[in-house]
Short mmCIF file of C-alpha atoms in Angstrom, two decimals:
data_model
loop_
_atom_site.label_atom_id
_atom_site.label_comp_id
_atom_site.label_asym_id
_atom_site.label_seq_id
_atom_site.Cartn_x
_atom_site.Cartn_y
_atom_site.Cartn_z
CA MET A 1 -165.62 32.20 10.52
CA LEU A 2 -162.51 29.86 10.09
CA THR A 3 -161.38 28.76 13.62
CA HIS A 4 -158.90 26.11 12.91
CA LEU A 5 -156.60 25.37 10.88
CA LEU A 6 -154.21 21.95 10.83
CA ILE A 7 -151.56 20.79 7.51
CA THR A 8 -149.55 18.37 8.15
CA ASN A 9 -147.06 17.32 5.31
CA TYR A 10 -147.40 19.31 2.37
CA ALA A 11 -144.65 21.42 1.00
CA LEU A 12 -142.07 22.83 3.83
CA ILE A 13 -144.75 21.71 5.97
CA ASP A 14 -144.11 18.76 8.89
CA HIS A 15 -147.11 19.55 11.00
CA LEU A 16 -149.11 23.05 11.38
CA GLU A 17 -151.65 24.24 13.86
CA ILE A 18 -153.13 27.19 14.54
CA ASP A 19 -156.33 28.67 15.88
CA PHE A 20 -158.13 31.99 14.06
CA LYS A 21 -160.21 34.39 16.02
CA LYS A 22 -162.64 36.81 15.26
CA GLY A 23 -162.27 40.80 13.69
CA LEU A 24 -158.51 41.72 11.07
CA THR A 25 -156.15 38.87 11.41
CA ILE A 26 -153.15 39.75 9.93
CA ILE A 27 -150.44 37.37 9.00
CA THR A 28 -146.94 38.74 8.11
CA GLY A 29 -143.49 37.18 7.55
CA GLU A 30 -140.27 37.45 5.77
CA THR A 31 -140.09 36.71 1.86
CA GLY A 32 -139.81 33.02 0.82
CA ALA A 33 -140.68 32.25 4.50
CA GLY A 34 -143.98 30.35 3.39
CA LYS A 35 -146.95 32.26 3.31
CA SER A 36 -147.90 31.13 -0.14
CA ILE A 37 -147.39 28.01 1.10
CA ILE A 38 -150.29 28.38 3.76
CA LEU A 39 -152.56 29.65 1.03
CA GLY A 40 -152.29 26.82 -0.85
CA ALA A 41 -152.74 24.59 1.62
CA LEU A 42 -156.28 26.31 2.54
CA SER A 43 -156.71 26.31 -1.34
CA LEU A 44 -157.30 22.33 -1.70
CA ILE A 45 -160.01 23.10 1.65
CA LEU A 46 -161.94 25.15 -1.54
CA GLY A 47 -161.87 22.19 -3.50
CA GLU A 48 -158.15 22.93 -5.60
CA ARG A 49 -156.77 20.35 -7.99
CA ALA A 50 -153.96 18.81 -5.62
CA ASP A 51 -150.57 19.29 -7.03
CA LEU A 52 -148.44 15.92 -5.87
CA LYS A 53 -145.30 17.64 -5.52
CA VAL A 54 -146.73 18.79 -2.59
CA ILE A 55 -146.21 15.97 -0.93
CA ARG A 56 -143.64 16.42 1.65
CA LYS A 57 -142.84 12.65 2.59
CA ALA A 58 -144.47 10.39 -0.23
CA GLU A 59 -144.94 7.39 2.29
CA ASN A 60 -147.56 9.56 4.16
CA LYS A 61 -150.11 11.51 2.96
CA SER A 62 -151.28 15.17 3.34
CA VAL A 63 -153.76 16.39 5.52
CA ILE A 64 -155.12 19.71 5.04
CA GLU A 65 -158.77 20.71 7.97
CA ALA A 66 -160.18 23.65 8.50
CA SER A 67 -162.68 24.49 10.99
CA PHE A 68 -165.54 27.20 10.80
CA ASN A 69 -167.85 28.50 13.09
CA ILE A 70 -171.11 28.49 11.20
CA GLU A 71 -173.50 29.72 14.35
CA ALA A 72 -174.74 32.73 12.81
CA TYR A 73 -175.54 31.06 9.12
CA ASN A 74 -178.03 28.42 9.66
CA ASP A 75 -179.49 29.01 6.22
CA MET A 76 -176.55 26.68 5.26
CA GLU A 77 -178.59 23.84 6.53
CA HIS A 78 -180.39 23.17 3.46
CA PHE A 79 -177.37 22.28 1.73
CA PHE A 80 -176.45 19.78 4.26
CA GLU A 81 -179.45 17.82 3.59
CA GLN A 82 -179.37 18.01 0.16
CA ASN A 83 -175.89 16.39 -0.05
CA ASP A 84 -176.91 14.03 2.87
CA ILE A 85 -174.38 15.38 5.15
CA GLU A 86 -174.67 15.54 8.84
CA PHE A 87 -175.57 19.11 10.07
CA PHE A 88 -173.88 20.66 13.44
CA ASP A 89 -175.29 23.75 14.66
CA ASN A 90 -172.06 26.25 15.22
CA GLU A 91 -169.72 23.77 12.98
CA CYS A 92 -168.03 22.82 9.97
CA ILE A 93 -165.20 20.89 9.63
CA LEU A 94 -163.98 20.34 5.67
CA ARG A 95 -160.47 18.55 5.23
CA ARG A 96 -158.96 17.03 2.23
CA GLU A 97 -156.61 14.06 2.05
CA ILE A 98 -153.72 13.61 -0.60
CA ALA A 99 -151.60 10.58 -1.06
CA SER A 100 -148.80 10.06 -3.47
CA ASN A 101 -150.53 7.56 -5.76
CA GLY A 102 -152.72 10.42 -6.99
CA ARG A 103 -155.89 10.07 -5.03
CA SER A 104 -157.44 12.83 -3.26
CA ARG A 105 -160.37 12.56 -0.93
CA ALA A 106 -162.43 15.46 0.51
CA PHE A 107 -164.45 15.01 3.49
CA ILE A 108 -167.23 17.17 4.60
CA ASN A 109 -168.11 16.72 8.72
CA ASP A 110 -166.62 13.36 7.71
CA THR A 111 -168.88 12.42 5.16
CA PRO A 112 -166.59 12.16 1.39
CA VAL A 113 -168.16 14.37 -1.05
CA THR A 114 -166.85 15.33 -4.73
CA LEU A 115 -164.67 18.67 -5.34
CA SER A 116 -168.21 20.10 -6.96
CA VAL A 117 -169.57 19.74 -3.90
CA LEU A 118 -166.73 21.13 -1.67
CA ARG A 119 -166.71 23.73 -4.10
CA GLU A 120 -169.99 24.67 -3.51
CA LEU A 121 -170.22 24.98 -0.14
CA THR A 122 -166.71 27.07 0.27
CA LEU A 123 -168.05 29.65 -1.85
CA ARG A 124 -170.17 30.53 1.18
CA LEU A 125 -167.59 30.22 3.61
CA VAL A 126 -164.33 32.26 2.17
CA ASP A 127 -163.29 34.55 -0.45
CA ILE A 128 -160.02 34.36 -0.69
CA HIS A 129 -158.79 37.85 -2.88
CA SER A 130 -155.36 38.09 -4.26
CA GLN A 131 -153.19 40.08 -6.45
CA HIS A 132 -153.71 37.88 -9.30
CA SER A 133 -157.81 38.62 -8.23
CA ASN A 134 -157.20 42.08 -9.15
CA MET A 135 -157.04 40.97 -13.02
CA LEU A 136 -160.96 39.47 -12.52
CA LEU A 137 -162.14 43.52 -12.40
CA ALA A 138 -161.74 43.52 -16.27
CA ASP A 139 -163.64 40.53 -17.13
CA ALA A 140 -167.42 41.37 -17.42
CA LEU A 141 -168.72 38.83 -15.65
CA TYR A 142 -167.17 39.85 -12.68
CA GLN A 143 -168.37 43.20 -13.12
CA LEU A 144 -171.82 41.98 -13.56
CA SER A 145 -171.53 39.76 -10.51
CA ILE A 146 -170.60 42.99 -8.48
CA ILE A 147 -173.83 44.76 -9.18
CA ASP A 148 -175.76 41.46 -7.90
CA SER A 149 -173.86 41.32 -4.56
CA VAL A 150 -175.26 44.98 -3.93
CA SER A 151 -178.31 45.07 -5.84
CA GLY A 152 -179.85 42.47 -3.43
CA ASN A 153 -181.98 40.66 -6.15
CA ASP A 154 -180.89 37.07 -5.75
CA SER A 155 -184.28 35.83 -5.54
CA ILE A 156 -185.34 37.49 -9.06
CA LYS A 157 -182.33 36.24 -10.30
CA ALA A 158 -182.88 32.61 -9.11
CA ASP A 159 -186.12 32.98 -10.64
CA TYR A 160 -184.65 34.38 -13.87
CA SER A 161 -182.18 31.43 -13.69
CA LYS A 162 -184.88 28.75 -13.29
CA GLN A 163 -187.10 30.68 -16.43
CA PHE A 164 -183.72 30.57 -18.38
CA SER A 165 -183.09 27.14 -17.79
CA GLN A 166 -186.20 26.69 -19.03
CA TYR A 167 -185.80 28.12 -22.11
CA LYS A 168 -182.40 27.05 -22.73
CA LYS A 169 -184.07 23.56 -22.33
CA LEU A 170 -186.89 23.91 -25.17
CA LYS A 171 -184.93 25.67 -27.84
CA VAL A 172 -182.32 22.18 -27.56
CA GLU A 173 -184.90 20.07 -27.72
CA ILE A 174 -186.82 21.16 -30.68
CA GLU A 175 -182.86 22.06 -32.26
CA LYS A 176 -182.58 18.18 -31.62
CA LEU A 177 -186.46 17.39 -32.84
CA LYS A 178 -185.84 19.48 -35.95
CA ALA A 179 -182.08 17.66 -37.01
CA GLU A 180 -184.06 14.60 -36.43
CA TYR A 181 -187.11 15.61 -39.03
CA GLU A 182 -185.14 16.71 -41.45
CA LYS A 183 -182.58 13.35 -41.13
CA ASN A 184 -185.43 11.37 -41.33
CA ARG A 185 -187.34 13.43 -44.45
CA GLN A 186 -184.14 12.61 -46.68
CA GLU A 187 -184.16 8.61 -45.29
CA GLU A 188 -188.17 9.29 -46.07
CA ASP A 189 -188.39 7.34 -49.20
CA TYR A 190 -185.41 5.05 -48.35
CA ILE A 191 -187.48 3.64 -45.22
CA GLN A 192 -190.56 3.60 -46.97
CA PHE A 193 -188.73 1.47 -49.48
CA GLN A 194 -187.13 -0.89 -46.95
CA LEU A 195 -190.85 -0.71 -45.34
CA ASP A 196 -192.12 -2.02 -47.80
CA GLN A 197 -190.20 -5.03 -48.77
CA ILE A 198 -190.50 -6.48 -45.49
CA ALA A 199 -194.15 -5.61 -45.47
CA ALA A 200 -195.33 -6.96 -48.40
CA LEU A 201 -194.35 -10.28 -47.30
CA LYS A 202 -196.82 -10.22 -44.20
CA LEU A 203 -194.90 -12.27 -42.05
CA GLN A 204 -195.48 -14.10 -38.99
CA GLU A 205 -193.80 -14.44 -35.47
CA ASN A 206 -191.91 -17.84 -35.67
CA GLU A 207 -193.08 -18.16 -39.36
CA ASP A 208 -189.07 -19.09 -40.50
CA GLU A 209 -189.30 -22.23 -37.94
CA GLU A 210 -192.89 -23.61 -39.37
CA LEU A 211 -191.96 -23.81 -42.76
CA GLU A 212 -188.63 -24.63 -42.38
CA ARG A 213 -190.06 -27.62 -40.65
CA GLU A 214 -192.60 -27.84 -43.07
CA GLN A 215 -190.47 -28.13 -46.21
CA SER A 216 -188.53 -30.48 -45.03
CA ARG A 217 -191.65 -32.91 -44.65
CA LEU A 218 -192.57 -32.24 -48.21
CA SER A 219 -188.89 -32.87 -49.99
CA ASN A 220 -189.05 -36.26 -47.42
CA VAL A 221 -192.36 -37.33 -48.70
CA ASN A 222 -191.16 -40.64 -50.50
CA GLU A 223 -188.36 -41.66 -48.20
CA ILE A 224 -191.03 -41.34 -45.45
CA LYS A 225 -193.60 -43.41 -46.64
CA GLN A 226 -191.13 -45.60 -48.07
CA CYS A 227 -190.27 -46.05 -44.31
CA LEU A 228 -193.89 -46.18 -42.69
CA TRP A 229 -195.17 -48.62 -45.76
CA SER A 230 -191.87 -51.54 -44.35
CA ALA A 231 -192.85 -51.01 -41.38
CA SER A 232 -196.64 -51.47 -41.11
CA SER A 233 -195.25 -54.74 -43.82
CA VAL A 234 -192.74 -56.16 -41.33
CA ILE A 235 -195.44 -55.84 -38.41
CA GLN A 236 -198.53 -56.75 -39.75
CA ASP A 237 -199.36 -57.03 -43.15
CA GLU A 238 -197.10 -59.92 -44.24
CA ASP A 239 -197.58 -63.86 -44.06
CA ASN A 240 -193.97 -63.65 -41.41
CA SER A 241 -195.24 -60.36 -39.38
CA ILE A 242 -193.65 -59.67 -36.55
CA VAL A 243 -197.68 -59.34 -35.26
CA SER A 244 -198.15 -63.20 -36.71
CA GLN A 245 -195.10 -65.05 -35.26
CA LEU A 246 -196.09 -63.01 -31.42
CA SER A 247 -199.46 -64.69 -32.09
CA VAL A 248 -198.19 -68.21 -32.07
CA LEU A 249 -196.33 -67.34 -29.20
CA SER A 250 -198.90 -65.73 -27.38
CA ARG A 251 -200.82 -68.80 -27.47
CA SER A 252 -198.17 -70.81 -26.76
CA PHE A 253 -197.57 -68.94 -23.43
CA LEU A 254 -201.43 -69.17 -22.46
CA GLN A 255 -201.22 -72.61 -22.39
CA ILE A 256 -198.28 -72.74 -19.81
CA GLU A 257 -199.12 -68.90 -17.67
CA ASN A 258 -200.78 -70.96 -14.85
CA VAL A 259 -198.10 -73.54 -14.41
CA ASP A 260 -196.14 -70.75 -12.59
CA ALA A 261 -196.87 -67.23 -11.47
CA ASP A 262 -193.67 -66.00 -13.46
CA LEU A 263 -194.49 -67.60 -16.50
CA LYS A 264 -198.32 -65.81 -15.99
CA GLU A 265 -196.36 -62.14 -15.83
CA LEU A 266 -194.47 -63.28 -18.90
CA SER A 267 -198.03 -63.69 -20.89
CA GLU A 268 -199.09 -60.66 -19.84
CA ARG A 269 -196.31 -58.54 -21.07
CA LEU A 270 -196.63 -60.85 -24.39
CA GLN A 271 -200.02 -59.68 -24.57
CA SER A 272 -199.87 -55.85 -23.67
CA LEU A 273 -196.12 -56.15 -26.29
CA MET A 274 -199.13 -57.79 -29.22
CA ILE A 275 -201.84 -54.91 -28.62
CA GLU A 276 -198.95 -51.90 -28.55
CA LEU A 277 -198.00 -53.19 -32.28
CA LYS A 278 -201.42 -53.16 -33.57
CA ASP A 279 -201.88 -49.69 -32.09
CA PHE A 280 -198.22 -48.73 -33.83
CA SER A 281 -199.28 -49.97 -37.25
CA ARG A 282 -202.72 -48.58 -37.44
CA THR A 283 -201.13 -45.26 -36.04
CA ILE A 284 -198.84 -45.87 -39.12
CA SER A 285 -201.49 -46.41 -41.64
CA SER A 286 -203.17 -43.56 -40.37
CA ILE A 287 -200.44 -41.09 -41.40
CA GLN A 288 -199.50 -42.33 -44.22
CA ASP A 289 -202.24 -40.78 -45.92
CA SER A 290 -201.34 -37.59 -44.63
CA TYR A 291 -197.43 -37.57 -46.65
CA VAL A 292 -198.42 -36.46 -50.35
CA ASP A 293 -195.95 -35.24 -53.29
CA ASP A 294 -197.20 -31.75 -53.44
CA PRO A 295 -194.13 -30.01 -55.61
CA ILE A 296 -196.17 -27.27 -55.85
CA GLU A 297 -196.36 -26.34 -52.05
CA LEU A 298 -192.89 -27.03 -51.82
CA GLU A 299 -191.97 -24.73 -54.51
CA ARG A 300 -194.04 -21.99 -53.07
CA ILE A 301 -192.70 -22.65 -49.08
CA THR A 302 -189.21 -22.64 -51.09
CA GLU A 303 -189.33 -19.36 -52.73
CA ARG A 304 -190.87 -17.93 -49.49
CA LEU A 305 -188.30 -19.01 -47.41
CA ASN A 306 -185.70 -17.82 -50.34
CA ASN A 307 -187.40 -14.18 -50.09
CA ILE A 308 -187.21 -14.17 -45.96
CA TYR A 309 -183.57 -15.13 -46.52
CA ASP A 310 -182.81 -12.57 -48.93
CA LEU A 311 -184.46 -10.30 -46.41
CA GLU A 312 -182.04 -11.84 -43.16
CA ASN A 313 -179.00 -11.29 -45.65
CA LYS A 314 -179.54 -7.74 -46.55
CA HIS A 315 -180.36 -6.58 -43.07
CA LYS A 316 -177.92 -8.83 -41.24
CA LEU A 317 -180.13 -10.10 -39.03
CA SER A 318 -180.78 -13.82 -37.99
CA CYS A 319 -184.04 -14.74 -38.41
CA VAL A 320 -188.57 -13.73 -39.05
CA ASN A 321 -188.79 -11.69 -35.17
CA GLU A 322 -186.04 -9.27 -36.18
CA LEU A 323 -187.26 -8.47 -39.37
CA ILE A 324 -190.58 -8.07 -37.42
CA THR A 325 -188.91 -5.42 -35.38
CA LEU A 326 -187.19 -4.01 -38.57
CA GLN A 327 -190.52 -3.47 -39.57
CA HIS A 328 -191.90 -1.62 -36.75
CA SER A 329 -189.19 0.48 -35.94
CA TYR A 330 -189.34 1.85 -39.56
CA GLU A 331 -193.53 2.27 -39.09
CA GLU A 332 -192.47 4.60 -35.71
CA LYS A 333 -189.71 6.38 -38.05
CA LEU A 334 -192.38 7.01 -40.90
CA ALA A 335 -194.70 7.98 -37.67
CA ILE A 336 -192.09 10.41 -36.36
CA ILE A 337 -191.50 11.56 -40.13
CA THR A 338 -195.61 12.30 -40.29
CA ASN A 339 -195.96 13.76 -36.92
CA SER A 340 -193.10 16.07 -36.39
CA ASP A 341 -194.42 18.85 -38.10
CA ASP A 342 -196.75 19.33 -35.65
CA GLU A 343 -195.04 18.85 -32.47
CA ILE A 344 -192.57 21.29 -33.52
CA LYS A 345 -195.19 23.80 -33.66
CA ARG A 346 -196.65 22.75 -30.66
CA LEU A 347 -193.19 23.43 -29.00
CA GLU A 348 -192.72 26.18 -31.23
CA GLU A 349 -195.94 28.11 -29.30
CA LYS A 350 -194.35 26.76 -25.98
CA LEU A 351 -191.28 28.36 -26.51
CA ILE A 352 -192.57 31.71 -27.54
CA ILE A 353 -194.43 31.93 -23.87
CA VAL A 354 -191.77 30.44 -22.55
CA GLU A 355 -189.28 33.11 -23.95
CA LYS A 356 -191.74 35.82 -22.84
CA GLU A 357 -191.92 35.19 -19.54
CA ALA A 358 -188.10 34.78 -19.41
CA ARG A 359 -187.45 38.37 -20.89
CA ALA A 360 -190.29 39.99 -18.26
CA LYS A 361 -188.13 38.46 -15.69
CA ALA A 362 -184.52 39.41 -17.07
CA LYS A 363 -186.00 43.24 -17.41
CA GLU A 364 -187.06 42.67 -13.62
CA LEU A 365 -183.54 41.61 -13.17
CA SER A 366 -181.68 44.40 -15.15
CA LEU A 367 -184.43 47.24 -13.44
CA SER A 368 -182.42 46.05 -10.29
CA ARG A 369 -179.14 46.15 -11.29
CA ARG A 370 -179.82 49.30 -12.76
CA LYS A 371 -180.60 50.73 -9.41
CA GLY A 372 -177.82 49.17 -7.24
CA ALA A 373 -175.55 50.14 -10.07
CA GLU A 374 -176.08 53.50 -9.28
CA ILE A 375 -175.49 52.97 -5.52
CA PHE A 376 -172.70 51.25 -5.81
CA LYS A 377 -170.85 54.11 -8.43
CA GLN A 378 -171.79 57.07 -5.82
CA GLU A 379 -170.44 53.82 -2.82
CA LEU A 380 -167.27 53.55 -4.60
CA GLU A 381 -165.95 57.23 -5.25
CA LYS A 382 -166.75 58.38 -1.49
CA THR A 383 -164.85 55.12 -0.39
CA ALA A 384 -161.83 55.61 -2.95
CA ILE A 385 -161.76 59.33 -1.33
CA PRO A 386 -159.53 58.16 1.75
CA LEU A 387 -157.24 55.79 -0.50
CA GLY A 388 -155.83 58.65 -2.65
CA MET A 389 -158.37 58.73 -5.44
CA LYS A 390 -160.76 61.98 -5.04
CA ASN A 391 -160.27 62.13 -8.97
CA LEU A 392 -161.93 58.99 -9.29
CA ARG A 393 -164.75 59.35 -11.85
CA PHE A 394 -166.76 55.85 -12.35
CA GLU A 395 -169.43 55.01 -14.79
CA ILE A 396 -171.20 51.53 -15.45
CA GLY A 397 -171.91 50.75 -19.10
CA PHE A 398 -175.10 48.49 -19.15
CA GLU A 399 -175.90 47.14 -22.91
CA ASP A 400 -178.29 44.84 -24.11
CA CYS A 401 -177.73 41.61 -25.38
CA ASP A 402 -179.75 38.47 -25.70
CA LEU A 403 -181.43 36.20 -23.15
CA CYS A 404 -178.13 34.73 -21.55
CA ALA A 405 -177.63 32.69 -18.63
CA GLN A 406 -176.89 36.28 -16.70
CA GLY A 407 -179.84 38.10 -17.87
CA MET A 408 -180.07 40.64 -20.54
CA ASP A 409 -177.44 43.05 -19.71
CA LYS A 410 -173.65 43.29 -20.95
CA VAL A 411 -171.65 45.84 -17.91
CA GLU A 412 -168.48 47.41 -18.26
CA PHE A 413 -166.55 49.47 -15.75
CA LEU A 414 -165.48 52.69 -16.74
CA PHE A 415 -163.04 54.71 -14.61
CA ALA A 416 -160.85 57.64 -14.62
CA PHE A 417 -158.13 58.66 -11.82
CA ASN A 418 -157.16 62.21 -12.71
CA LYS A 419 -159.06 65.17 -13.97
CA GLN A 420 -159.23 65.70 -17.53
CA GLN A 421 -158.98 62.05 -18.15
CA GLN A 422 -161.15 60.00 -20.36
CA LEU A 423 -163.67 57.30 -19.09
CA MET A 424 -161.80 54.09 -19.80
CA PRO A 425 -161.47 50.54 -18.92
CA ILE A 426 -159.59 49.56 -15.55
CA GLU A 427 -157.19 47.48 -17.69
CA ASN A 428 -156.33 50.35 -20.03
CA THR A 429 -155.76 53.18 -16.99
CA ALA A 430 -155.36 52.11 -13.51
CA SER A 431 -151.59 51.34 -12.05
CA GLY A 432 -150.94 48.42 -10.11
CA GLY A 433 -151.64 50.45 -6.96
CA GLU A 434 -154.56 52.28 -8.63
CA LEU A 435 -156.15 48.67 -9.37
CA SER A 436 -155.25 47.46 -5.34
CA ARG A 437 -157.04 50.26 -4.01
CA VAL A 438 -160.00 49.91 -6.40
CA MET A 439 -161.16 46.32 -5.55
CA LEU A 440 -160.31 46.93 -1.85
CA CYS A 441 -162.69 49.17 -1.79
CA ILE A 442 -165.46 47.00 -3.42
CA LYS A 443 -165.09 44.56 -1.29
CA ALA A 444 -165.64 47.14 1.74
CA ILE A 445 -168.99 48.03 0.12
CA ILE A 446 -169.93 44.14 -0.65
CA ALA A 447 -169.00 43.08 2.27
CA GLN A 448 -172.05 45.12 4.06
CA ASN A 449 -174.04 42.83 1.78
CA MET A 450 -171.91 39.88 1.99
CA GLN A 451 -173.46 36.43 3.99
CA LEU A 452 -170.06 35.49 3.95
CA PRO A 453 -168.12 34.37 7.00
CA THR A 454 -164.27 34.98 6.30
CA ILE A 455 -162.01 37.14 3.44
CA ILE A 456 -158.73 36.56 2.79
CA PHE A 457 -156.70 39.53 1.47
CA ASP A 458 -153.47 38.20 0.04
CA GLU A 459 -151.19 41.22 -0.46
CA VAL A 460 -153.51 42.64 -1.86
CA ASP A 461 -151.76 46.12 -0.86
CA THR A 462 -148.80 46.37 -2.91
CA GLY A 463 -148.09 49.47 -4.33
CA VAL A 464 -149.13 51.42 -1.99
CA SER A 465 -147.62 53.33 1.03
CA GLY A 466 -147.57 55.54 3.48
CA GLU A 467 -150.97 56.90 4.34
CA ILE A 468 -152.67 55.84 1.30
CA ALA A 469 -151.40 52.11 3.51
CA HIS A 470 -152.41 53.34 6.74
CA LYS A 471 -156.04 54.07 5.03
CA MET A 472 -155.96 50.38 3.38
CA GLY A 473 -155.18 49.03 6.77
CA GLU A 474 -158.39 51.20 8.35
CA MET A 475 -160.68 49.68 5.17
CA MET A 476 -159.63 46.44 6.27
CA GLY A 477 -160.40 46.97 9.98
CA ASP A 478 -164.19 48.47 8.99
CA ILE A 479 -165.19 45.25 7.06
CA SER A 480 -163.70 43.51 10.12
CA ASN A 481 -166.60 44.74 11.87
CA ASN A 482 -168.93 42.56 10.14
CA ILE A 483 -167.01 39.22 8.73
CA GLN A 484 -163.80 37.69 9.69
CA VAL A 485 -161.17 39.13 7.53
CA ILE A 486 -157.29 37.55 7.26
CA ALA A 487 -154.48 40.06 5.41
CA ILE A 488 -151.58 39.00 4.23
CA THR A 489 -149.39 42.03 4.24
CA HIS A 490 -145.64 43.54 3.85
CA LEU A 491 -146.80 46.95 4.96
CA PRO A 492 -146.37 47.44 8.64
CA GLN A 493 -149.11 50.27 8.15
CA VAL A 494 -151.16 47.95 7.31
CA ALA A 495 -149.91 44.68 10.19
CA VAL A 496 -150.82 47.17 12.64
CA LYS A 497 -154.54 47.33 12.43
CA GLY A 498 -155.21 43.86 12.99
CA ASN A 499 -156.62 42.33 16.29
CA ASN A 500 -154.76 39.54 16.12
CA HIS A 501 -151.18 39.40 14.68
CA LEU A 502 -149.74 35.27 12.71
CA LYS A 503 -146.18 35.26 11.64
CA VAL A 504 -144.86 32.76 9.24
CA TYR A 505 -141.46 31.80 9.58
CA LYS A 506 -138.77 29.05 8.60
CA ALA A 507 -137.28 27.02 11.27
CA ASP A 508 -134.20 24.88 10.69
CA THR A 509 -132.92 21.63 12.12
CA ASP A 510 -129.66 18.86 10.85
CA GLU A 511 -132.44 16.89 8.82
CA ALA A 512 -134.38 20.05 7.10
CA THR A 513 -136.23 23.64 6.55
CA TYR A 514 -140.17 23.83 7.81
CA THR A 515 -142.39 26.53 7.69
CA SER A 516 -144.27 27.46 10.59
CA MET A 517 -146.57 29.33 12.44
CA CYS A 518 -147.37 31.41 15.22
CA GLU A 519 -149.44 33.81 17.56
CA LEU A 520 -147.33 36.87 18.20
CA THR A 521 -147.95 38.14 21.78
CA LYS A 522 -147.60 41.88 22.57
CA GLU A 523 -143.95 42.48 22.90
CA GLU A 524 -143.43 39.98 20.08
CA ARG A 525 -145.85 42.06 17.82
CA VAL A 526 -143.51 45.23 18.38
CA GLU A 527 -140.55 43.71 17.32
CA GLU A 528 -142.46 42.47 13.93
CA ILE A 529 -143.03 45.69 13.10
CA ALA A 530 -139.73 46.73 14.01
CA ARG A 531 -138.77 44.60 11.52
CA MET A 532 -141.11 45.28 8.76
CA LEU A 533 -139.96 49.62 9.77
CA SER A 534 -136.29 48.62 9.07
CA GLY A 535 -135.35 45.80 7.66
CA ARG A 536 -133.02 42.62 9.84
CA GLU A 537 -131.14 45.29 11.84
CA ILE A 538 -134.03 46.41 14.75
CA ASP A 539 -132.89 49.21 16.45
CA ALA A 540 -134.43 51.67 19.01
CA ALA A 541 -135.88 53.80 16.99
CA ALA A 542 -137.40 51.11 15.06
CA ILE A 543 -139.09 49.81 18.47
CA ASN A 544 -139.90 52.99 19.29
CA ASN A 545 -141.87 53.85 16.19
CA ALA A 546 -143.64 50.67 16.05
CA ARG A 547 -144.93 51.07 19.53
CA SER A 548 -146.42 54.57 18.53
CA LEU A 549 -148.00 52.62 15.58
CA LEU A 550 -149.67 50.28 17.51
CA GLY A 551 -150.64 52.46 20.13
CA TYR A 552 -148.89 50.65 22.89
#
C-alpha cells in the first residue's frame, strides 16, 4: 500500500509531504485547490510522460517520490531479480526527477530504470480510476480483462501467451521465408546468368595480382634482356670488363698486402668484391634464358585480365577475391531457392502442431472465462441493487474469433437499467451516474480477486447524491477491507465513510500561491464535512449535521 508521498517543485506545489494509512482515505478540497495536481504528480510515478510545464522553478528539478509497503506481496521479488534491482522485504520506493532541459529519470529503490520497467512494477502496486476511466467499460479488451480478473485463469493465460507467441513467431518466419523465396525465384534466371559468367572464369584467390606481374614481365622481355646482356658484358665479357680490371688491382694488392695490416684488409675486401661480381654475373647468365619473348602467352594473360576487369567493373568490385565472394553469394541464393520448398513445408507442418496446441489452450482459457462470466454477472446484478439499480439486467455476449494475443474470445457487455428495456452496450444506455455506479460495482467485485495494494478513485461518484452516494461510500469502505482505497470526492456522504481524511488547499504568500495537503483532526473533519454540506457559510445546523453523519 502507499505509505508516503513527496512532491517538490511541481506546478503549484513547492514542497508537499504526506503519509497514507490503511483502509479508506478520503481526499477533499474546494474546486481548483489542486487535487488534480497531486494526482498528476502521482501519475508520473506510474510511468506517465512528463510535461515540462509542471516544473515550478526552472532552475530546480521536480521530484516526486512514493513509498509503498509490499510486505504482503513477496511474489514481487522475482520482478526485482529480473531487473537487477535491490529488493527490500517490506518497502518499495519509486522516484521521478524531471529537469527543465527535458531530461527525466526514474528510480526504483534508488536504482535507475526505464519508464517501461517503472510502469510494469506500478501496474502491480496501484490502480487509478477516474471519471475518464469509466469510458473504458465500452472497450472490448477492457471487458475481457475484467472477466479474466474474476476467472482465476492467470496460469492458463500465461501458458496460452507462450503458445501464441510461438505460433505468431512461426507464422512470421514462414511469411518471411515465402517472401524471400518468391523474390529469389523471380531473380533465379538472373542470378544463374551472373553466376555462370563468374564461374566460367574459374577464378583463383589473388589470381589478378599474379597475372598482372606476369603481364608486366612479358611486356618488357626485350628491355629486360638488353639490360641483363649489357650488365653481363660490362662486368665480365668485355676485354676491359670490371672483373678484368679488378683482377689487375687484386694482383697489385697481393704484392703489398703484407706491408701493412690495413692493406691486407683492403686486399681481402677486393677479393670478396671480385667473388660477388662473378657470382652476380653467373646469376645474370642463368636468368637470361628464362626471359623468352612469348607474344601468344602475353595475349592469353591480357585477355584473361580484361575478362576479369570487365566483371569487376560490371559488379563495381575491385579485385578477384571480391568476385569470388560474390560467386559464393550467388551459389548460396540458388541453394536457398532450391531448398526453400522443403524448409517451408517443414515449418508449415510444425505450425499445424503449434496452432493445434495454441487452440487447445485457447479453448481452455475460453471455458474458464465463460464460467467466470456467469459468476461475475450474478455478482454485478447483486452488488448493483444497493446503489439504486434494482432493475439492472446484465449479459455477457461471447463470440468466437481467430487466434489473437487474448485468445479466441470476443466479449461484449450488454446492459439494461430499466424494466422492458432492451439489452444494449453501455455507451448506448447508461447515464453518467449509472456508468459511475456500474464501474464502482465492478471494482468492488474484482477487488476481492486483485493482488493489488492500492486503488485510487478520482471523483467516480460524480452524478450521484443522497442515499446512492451513501451506498457508494459504504462500498468503497467494503473494498478497503481488502486493499487500501484512496477516494477523491466532493460528496459528504462518501467523505464520512473514510478511516482517514486529507484536505487539499491553497495558501497565499506575498510571492505566490501554493497547493498543500494536510491530515484533518476530528474537529477539522467536522468543519470540512459541514463545508461540503452547506458551502462557504458554515452554521450550527451544518455542524450538527456533519457530526451526525460522522457519528460523533
